[in-house]
mmCIF file of C-alpha atoms in Angstrom:
data_model
loop_
_atom_site.group_PDB
_atom_site.id
_atom_site.type_symbol
_atom_site.label_atom_id
_atom_site.label_comp_id
_atom_site.label_asym_id
_atom_site.label_seq_id
_atom_site.Cartn_x
_atom_site.Cartn_y
_atom_site.Cartn_z
ATOM 1 C CA LEU A 2 70.985 72.247 74.441
ATOM 2 C CA GLY A 3 74.635 71.281 74.980
ATOM 3 C CA SER A 4 75.173 70.854 78.731
ATOM 4 C CA ILE A 5 72.173 71.165 81.039
ATOM 5 C CA ALA A 6 71.940 71.017 84.837
ATOM 6 C CA ILE A 7 68.693 71.031 86.845
ATOM 7 C CA ARG A 8 68.325 71.440 90.590
ATOM 8 C CA ASN A 9 65.123 71.343 92.612
ATOM 9 C CA GLY A 10 64.709 71.767 96.361
ATOM 10 C CA LEU A 11 62.600 73.213 99.166
ATOM 11 C CA GLU A 12 63.787 76.282 101.036
ATOM 12 C CA TRP A 13 62.568 77.810 104.314
ATOM 13 C CA ARG A 14 63.438 81.480 103.816
ATOM 14 C CA ALA A 15 63.149 84.445 106.178
ATOM 15 C CA GLU A 16 60.996 87.224 104.728
ATOM 16 C CA PRO A 17 61.623 90.846 105.840
ATOM 17 C CA ALA A 18 58.876 93.010 107.294
ATOM 18 C CA LYS A 19 56.690 94.719 104.688
ATOM 19 C CA SER A 20 55.950 98.422 104.348
ATOM 20 C CA ASP A 21 52.245 97.828 105.098
ATOM 21 C CA GLY A 22 53.011 97.004 108.730
ATOM 22 C CA SER A 23 53.167 93.214 108.414
ATOM 23 C CA GLU A 24 55.713 91.524 110.636
ATOM 24 C CA ALA A 25 58.706 89.577 109.387
ATOM 25 C CA SER A 26 57.882 85.955 108.591
ATOM 26 C CA HIS A 27 59.159 82.857 106.841
ATOM 27 C CA ALA A 28 58.237 81.455 103.423
ATOM 28 C CA LEU A 29 58.282 77.855 102.202
ATOM 29 C CA LEU A 30 59.543 77.917 98.603
ATOM 30 C CA ASP A 31 59.861 75.351 95.840
ATOM 31 C CA CYS A 32 63.085 76.445 94.110
ATOM 32 C CA ILE A 33 63.990 75.227 90.605
ATOM 33 C CA SER A 34 67.284 76.092 88.916
ATOM 34 C CA VAL A 35 68.105 75.303 85.284
ATOM 35 C CA THR A 36 71.503 76.050 83.723
ATOM 36 C CA VAL A 37 72.075 75.517 80.009
ATOM 37 C CA GLY A 38 75.499 75.847 78.390
ATOM 38 C CA GLN A 39 76.600 75.831 74.732
ATOM 39 C CA MET A 40 73.016 75.955 73.470
ATOM 40 C CA GLN A 41 72.719 76.094 69.668
ATOM 41 C CA LEU A 42 69.879 76.685 67.226
ATOM 42 C CA CYS A 43 70.023 75.638 63.577
ATOM 43 C CA ALA A 44 67.371 75.965 60.887
ATOM 44 C CA LEU A 45 66.760 73.506 58.089
ATOM 45 C CA LEU A 46 64.742 75.564 55.642
ATOM 46 C CA PRO A 47 64.435 75.635 51.846
ATOM 47 C CA PHE A 48 66.375 78.490 50.292
ATOM 48 C CA VAL A 49 64.110 79.341 47.370
ATOM 49 C CA ASP A 50 66.635 81.787 45.953
ATOM 50 C CA ASP A 51 69.357 79.118 45.919
ATOM 51 C CA PRO A 52 69.932 77.919 42.319
ATOM 52 C CA GLU A 53 70.313 74.342 43.532
ATOM 53 C CA GLY A 54 67.010 74.516 45.407
ATOM 54 C CA ALA A 55 68.310 72.260 48.176
ATOM 55 C CA ASP A 56 67.621 72.401 51.898
ATOM 56 C CA ARG A 57 70.610 73.465 53.920
ATOM 57 C CA GLN A 58 71.316 73.605 57.621
ATOM 58 C CA SER A 59 71.887 77.191 58.690
ATOM 59 C CA SER A 60 73.205 78.135 62.116
ATOM 60 C CA MET A 61 71.149 80.884 63.813
ATOM 61 C CA ILE A 62 72.411 80.842 67.427
ATOM 62 C CA GLU A 63 75.711 79.433 68.700
ATOM 63 C CA ASP A 64 77.125 78.718 72.175
ATOM 64 C CA VAL A 65 74.574 80.501 74.348
ATOM 65 C CA SER A 66 74.687 80.082 78.128
ATOM 66 C CA LEU A 67 71.520 80.694 80.123
ATOM 67 C CA HIS A 68 70.527 80.339 83.776
ATOM 68 C CA VAL A 69 66.855 80.248 84.822
ATOM 69 C CA SER A 70 65.560 80.191 88.394
ATOM 70 C CA ILE A 71 61.928 79.675 89.434
ATOM 71 C CA GLU A 72 60.529 80.185 92.928
ATOM 72 C CA ARG A 73 56.950 79.463 93.956
ATOM 73 C CA GLY A 74 55.349 79.419 97.365
ATOM 74 C CA LEU A 75 54.011 76.244 98.964
ATOM 75 C CA GLY A 76 51.678 75.600 101.887
ATOM 76 C CA ILE A 77 51.317 78.717 104.015
ATOM 77 C CA SER A 78 53.259 80.632 101.359
ATOM 78 C CA ALA A 79 51.063 79.614 98.416
ATOM 79 C CA ASP A 80 49.924 83.207 97.902
ATOM 80 C CA ARG A 81 53.511 84.395 97.354
ATOM 81 C CA ALA A 82 54.207 85.756 93.867
ATOM 82 C CA LEU A 83 55.697 83.325 91.362
ATOM 83 C CA ALA A 84 59.203 84.590 90.574
ATOM 84 C CA VAL A 85 61.045 83.673 87.362
ATOM 85 C CA ALA A 86 64.509 85.094 86.612
ATOM 86 C CA ALA A 87 66.691 84.352 83.578
ATOM 87 C CA THR A 88 70.223 85.621 83.011
ATOM 88 C CA GLY A 89 72.610 85.130 80.111
ATOM 89 C CA THR A 90 75.980 86.388 78.964
ATOM 90 C CA GLU A 91 76.025 86.937 75.208
ATOM 91 C CA LEU A 92 73.498 86.110 72.489
ATOM 92 C CA LEU A 93 74.538 86.248 68.822
ATOM 93 C CA CYS A 94 71.775 85.510 66.327
ATOM 94 C CA SER A 95 72.162 85.363 62.552
ATOM 95 C CA CYS A 96 68.947 85.047 60.540
ATOM 96 C CA SER A 97 68.341 85.014 56.788
ATOM 97 C CA LYS A 98 65.373 86.774 55.186
ATOM 98 C CA THR A 99 63.910 83.372 54.289
ATOM 99 C CA GLN A 100 64.199 82.175 57.887
ATOM 100 C CA TYR A 101 62.697 85.432 59.145
ATOM 101 C CA ASP A 102 59.696 85.078 56.805
ATOM 102 C CA GLN A 103 59.151 81.482 57.940
ATOM 103 C CA ILE A 104 59.377 82.377 61.634
ATOM 104 C CA MET A 105 57.029 85.362 61.291
ATOM 105 C CA ALA A 106 54.537 83.229 59.357
ATOM 106 C CA VAL A 107 54.484 80.672 62.174
ATOM 107 C CA LEU A 108 54.135 83.368 64.845
ATOM 108 C CA SER A 109 51.372 85.147 62.937
ATOM 109 C CA GLN A 110 49.447 81.918 62.481
ATOM 110 C CA ASN A 111 49.731 80.978 66.162
ATOM 111 C CA LEU A 112 49.222 84.416 67.698
ATOM 112 C CA GLY A 113 46.619 85.628 65.213
ATOM 113 C CA GLY A 114 44.152 82.764 65.672
ATOM 114 C CA GLY A 115 41.600 82.367 68.444
ATOM 115 C CA ALA A 116 42.225 79.847 71.184
ATOM 116 C CA ASP A 117 39.802 77.069 72.068
ATOM 117 C CA ALA A 118 37.351 78.041 74.789
ATOM 118 C CA HIS A 119 38.696 75.508 77.272
ATOM 119 C CA LEU A 120 42.247 76.829 76.755
ATOM 120 C CA THR A 121 41.295 80.402 77.637
ATOM 121 C CA LYS A 122 40.041 79.443 81.096
ATOM 122 C CA PRO A 123 42.495 80.167 83.921
ATOM 123 C CA SER A 124 44.278 77.163 85.365
ATOM 124 C CA PRO A 125 43.066 75.784 88.737
ATOM 125 C CA GLU A 126 46.258 77.108 90.360
ATOM 126 C CA ILE A 127 45.693 80.653 89.088
ATOM 127 C CA SER A 128 42.021 80.506 90.056
ATOM 128 C CA ARG A 129 42.953 79.365 93.570
ATOM 129 C CA LEU A 130 45.499 82.177 93.943
ATOM 130 C CA ALA A 131 42.956 84.725 92.707
ATOM 131 C CA VAL A 132 40.408 83.523 95.285
ATOM 132 C CA GLN A 133 43.013 83.655 98.049
ATOM 133 C CA ALA A 134 44.021 87.155 96.977
ATOM 134 C CA ALA A 135 40.390 88.305 97.038
ATOM 135 C CA HIS A 136 39.892 86.873 100.535
ATOM 136 C CA ALA A 137 43.100 88.527 101.749
ATOM 137 C CA VAL A 138 41.922 91.878 100.365
ATOM 138 C CA GLU A 139 38.567 91.584 102.136
ATOM 139 C CA GLU A 140 40.265 90.667 105.411
ATOM 140 C CA ARG A 141 42.608 93.656 105.181
ATOM 141 C CA LYS A 142 39.663 95.956 104.417
ATOM 142 C CA ALA A 143 37.752 94.614 107.414
ATOM 143 C CA GLU A 144 40.772 95.355 109.627
ATOM 144 C CA GLY A 145 40.856 98.950 108.394
ATOM 145 C CA PHE A 146 44.105 98.690 106.411
ATOM 146 C CA ALA A 147 44.670 100.337 103.030
ATOM 147 C CA VAL A 148 44.606 97.607 100.395
ATOM 148 C CA ASN A 149 46.813 97.389 97.331
ATOM 149 C CA ALA A 150 46.738 94.802 94.558
ATOM 150 C CA ILE A 151 48.657 91.600 95.366
ATOM 151 C CA GLU A 152 51.559 90.570 93.170
ATOM 152 C CA LEU A 153 50.943 87.242 91.400
ATOM 153 C CA ARG A 154 53.897 86.893 89.004
ATOM 154 C CA ARG A 155 57.295 88.527 88.598
ATOM 155 C CA MET A 156 59.532 87.665 85.642
ATOM 156 C CA HIS A 157 62.969 89.056 84.839
ATOM 157 C CA LEU A 158 65.380 88.539 81.930
ATOM 158 C CA SER A 159 68.857 90.059 81.632
ATOM 159 C CA MET A 160 71.518 89.597 78.946
ATOM 160 C CA ASN A 161 74.937 91.222 78.888
ATOM 161 C CA SER A 162 74.924 91.525 75.114
ATOM 162 C CA VAL A 163 72.514 90.725 72.254
ATOM 163 C CA GLU A 164 73.398 91.011 68.568
ATOM 164 C CA VAL A 165 71.038 90.131 65.719
ATOM 165 C CA SER A 166 71.926 90.239 62.022
ATOM 166 C CA LEU A 167 69.429 89.820 59.193
ATOM 167 C CA PHE A 168 70.697 88.955 55.724
ATOM 168 C CA SER A 169 69.656 87.680 52.329
ATOM 169 C CA ILE A 170 71.557 85.162 50.238
ATOM 170 C CA ALA A 171 73.163 88.005 48.285
ATOM 171 C CA SER A 172 74.041 90.466 51.048
ATOM 172 C CA PRO A 173 73.438 91.600 54.665
ATOM 173 C CA ILE A 174 70.352 93.730 55.394
ATOM 174 C CA VAL A 175 70.307 95.031 58.969
ATOM 175 C CA TRP A 176 72.294 94.608 62.209
ATOM 176 C CA VAL A 177 71.092 95.314 65.761
ATOM 177 C CA SER A 178 73.211 95.391 68.931
ATOM 178 C CA MET A 179 71.918 95.812 72.506
ATOM 179 C CA GLY A 180 74.071 95.995 75.626
ATOM 180 C CA GLU A 181 72.889 95.235 79.181
ATOM 181 C CA LEU A 182 69.423 94.217 77.991
ATOM 182 C CA LYS A 183 66.829 93.854 80.765
ATOM 183 C CA ALA A 184 63.163 92.886 80.518
ATOM 184 C CA GLU A 185 60.732 92.620 83.432
ATOM 185 C CA LEU A 186 57.083 91.624 83.740
ATOM 186 C CA THR A 187 54.951 92.106 86.858
ATOM 187 C CA GLN A 188 51.337 90.880 87.074
ATOM 188 C CA LEU A 189 48.934 91.855 89.876
ATOM 189 C CA SER A 190 45.770 90.288 91.268
ATOM 190 C CA ASN A 191 43.521 93.079 89.906
ATOM 191 C CA GLY A 192 44.482 92.257 86.310
ATOM 192 C CA SER A 193 47.102 95.000 86.049
ATOM 193 C CA ALA A 194 50.496 94.312 84.502
ATOM 194 C CA GLU A 195 53.698 96.246 83.882
ATOM 195 C CA TYR A 196 56.252 95.543 81.151
ATOM 196 C CA ASP A 197 59.677 97.139 81.620
ATOM 197 C CA LEU A 198 62.298 96.989 78.833
ATOM 198 C CA SER A 199 65.652 98.759 78.921
ATOM 199 C CA CYS A 200 69.167 98.570 77.503
ATOM 200 C CA ALA A 201 72.319 100.554 78.219
ATOM 201 C CA THR A 202 73.370 100.689 74.556
ATOM 202 C CA PHE A 203 71.366 100.267 71.354
ATOM 203 C CA VAL A 204 72.774 100.402 67.824
ATOM 204 C CA LEU A 205 70.817 99.826 64.612
ATOM 205 C CA GLN A 206 72.662 99.711 61.276
ATOM 206 C CA ASP A 207 71.450 99.467 57.693
ATOM 207 C CA ARG A 208 73.985 97.121 56.070
ATOM 208 C CA ARG A 209 72.560 96.919 52.564
ATOM 209 C CA PRO A 210 75.215 97.569 49.872
ATOM 210 C CA SER A 211 72.928 100.228 48.366
ATOM 211 C CA SER A 212 73.196 102.185 51.659
ATOM 212 C CA GLY A 213 76.973 102.060 51.756
ATOM 213 C CA GLY A 214 77.246 98.831 53.737
ATOM 214 C CA ARG A 215 77.089 100.305 57.243
ATOM 215 C CA ARG A 216 74.734 103.274 57.731
ATOM 216 C CA GLU A 217 73.779 103.894 61.348
ATOM 217 C CA LEU A 218 70.064 104.489 61.937
ATOM 218 C CA LEU A 219 70.248 104.573 65.748
ATOM 219 C CA TRP A 220 73.480 104.847 67.715
ATOM 220 C CA LEU A 221 75.117 105.923 70.977
ATOM 221 C CA ASP A 222 77.190 109.087 71.167
ATOM 222 C CA PRO A 223 80.843 107.937 71.596
ATOM 223 C CA ASP A 224 81.325 110.521 74.357
ATOM 224 C CA LEU A 225 78.616 108.799 76.444
ATOM 225 C CA LYS A 226 79.957 105.258 76.233
ATOM 226 C CA LEU A 227 81.823 105.598 79.530
ATOM 227 C CA GLU A 228 78.484 106.057 81.300
ATOM 228 C CA ALA A 229 76.727 103.202 79.490
ATOM 229 C CA ALA A 230 77.125 100.768 82.383
ATOM 230 C CA SER A 231 75.128 102.979 84.751
ATOM 231 C CA SER A 232 72.700 104.661 82.345
ATOM 232 C CA LYS A 233 69.996 103.478 79.953
ATOM 233 C CA GLN A 234 69.970 104.577 76.356
ATOM 234 C CA ILE A 235 66.465 103.171 75.877
ATOM 235 C CA HIS A 236 63.916 102.598 78.646
ATOM 236 C CA VAL A 237 60.290 101.681 77.874
ATOM 237 C CA ILE A 238 57.580 100.971 80.465
ATOM 238 C CA TYR A 239 54.140 99.769 79.366
ATOM 239 C CA SER A 240 51.463 99.523 82.068
ATOM 240 C CA VAL A 241 48.070 97.863 81.686
ATOM 241 C CA GLY A 242 45.437 98.651 84.329
ATOM 242 C CA PRO A 243 41.810 97.641 84.748
ATOM 243 C CA ASP A 244 40.691 100.785 82.881
ATOM 244 C CA SER A 245 43.844 102.283 81.383
ATOM 245 C CA ARG A 246 47.002 101.699 79.365
ATOM 246 C CA THR A 247 50.127 103.801 79.723
ATOM 247 C CA LEU A 248 53.361 103.825 77.667
#
């Protein structure tokens, strides 16, 4: 992890008035801040196509800086949405085909299996927030107000630049570059969720020698690069509702 700094403190923060007519108030927040600098990731995997057949340490990620902040409500503010925000500068990842196969095998095994019954139950904290949200909805209905779903979680990730290269022992395979990458997740009390992924620039290159070494599969028009900072080359929103899914 290189250098790591962690801060934790309570904050009494003024909250602005909401659009539903609620008055301005204050929120008691538990604020956690984690800053990691010079983070590195190395893989020690067998290279089956290596004539020597020996394990070697291969660097996948070098010198990444990341800042994560977490805010959750306490006491009278316990029903406030959990907010998680992560920001980073530049992420360069180099991955061999062997490493990729190993990683995907682990992910498939973990994500493809069924969880134990006791692990699928919501945590006491989530259950408590859901009950509070339901009570708040009923109270608002009784008062004659229009009721919308209550926000439970809000997560945000932004990176200035992300580059990923995939290669074999003999030659490179593919290279991906994303600029101004942003990913957001919002979860509501009615079970709805929205996933928002965007990037200002996106370039995908086929770097196999048989394809000429650098054949662009997806790219940005050079004449549009001046507007990249304010526009989005790719923007995907996936919404999951109680009875619908929208992409």
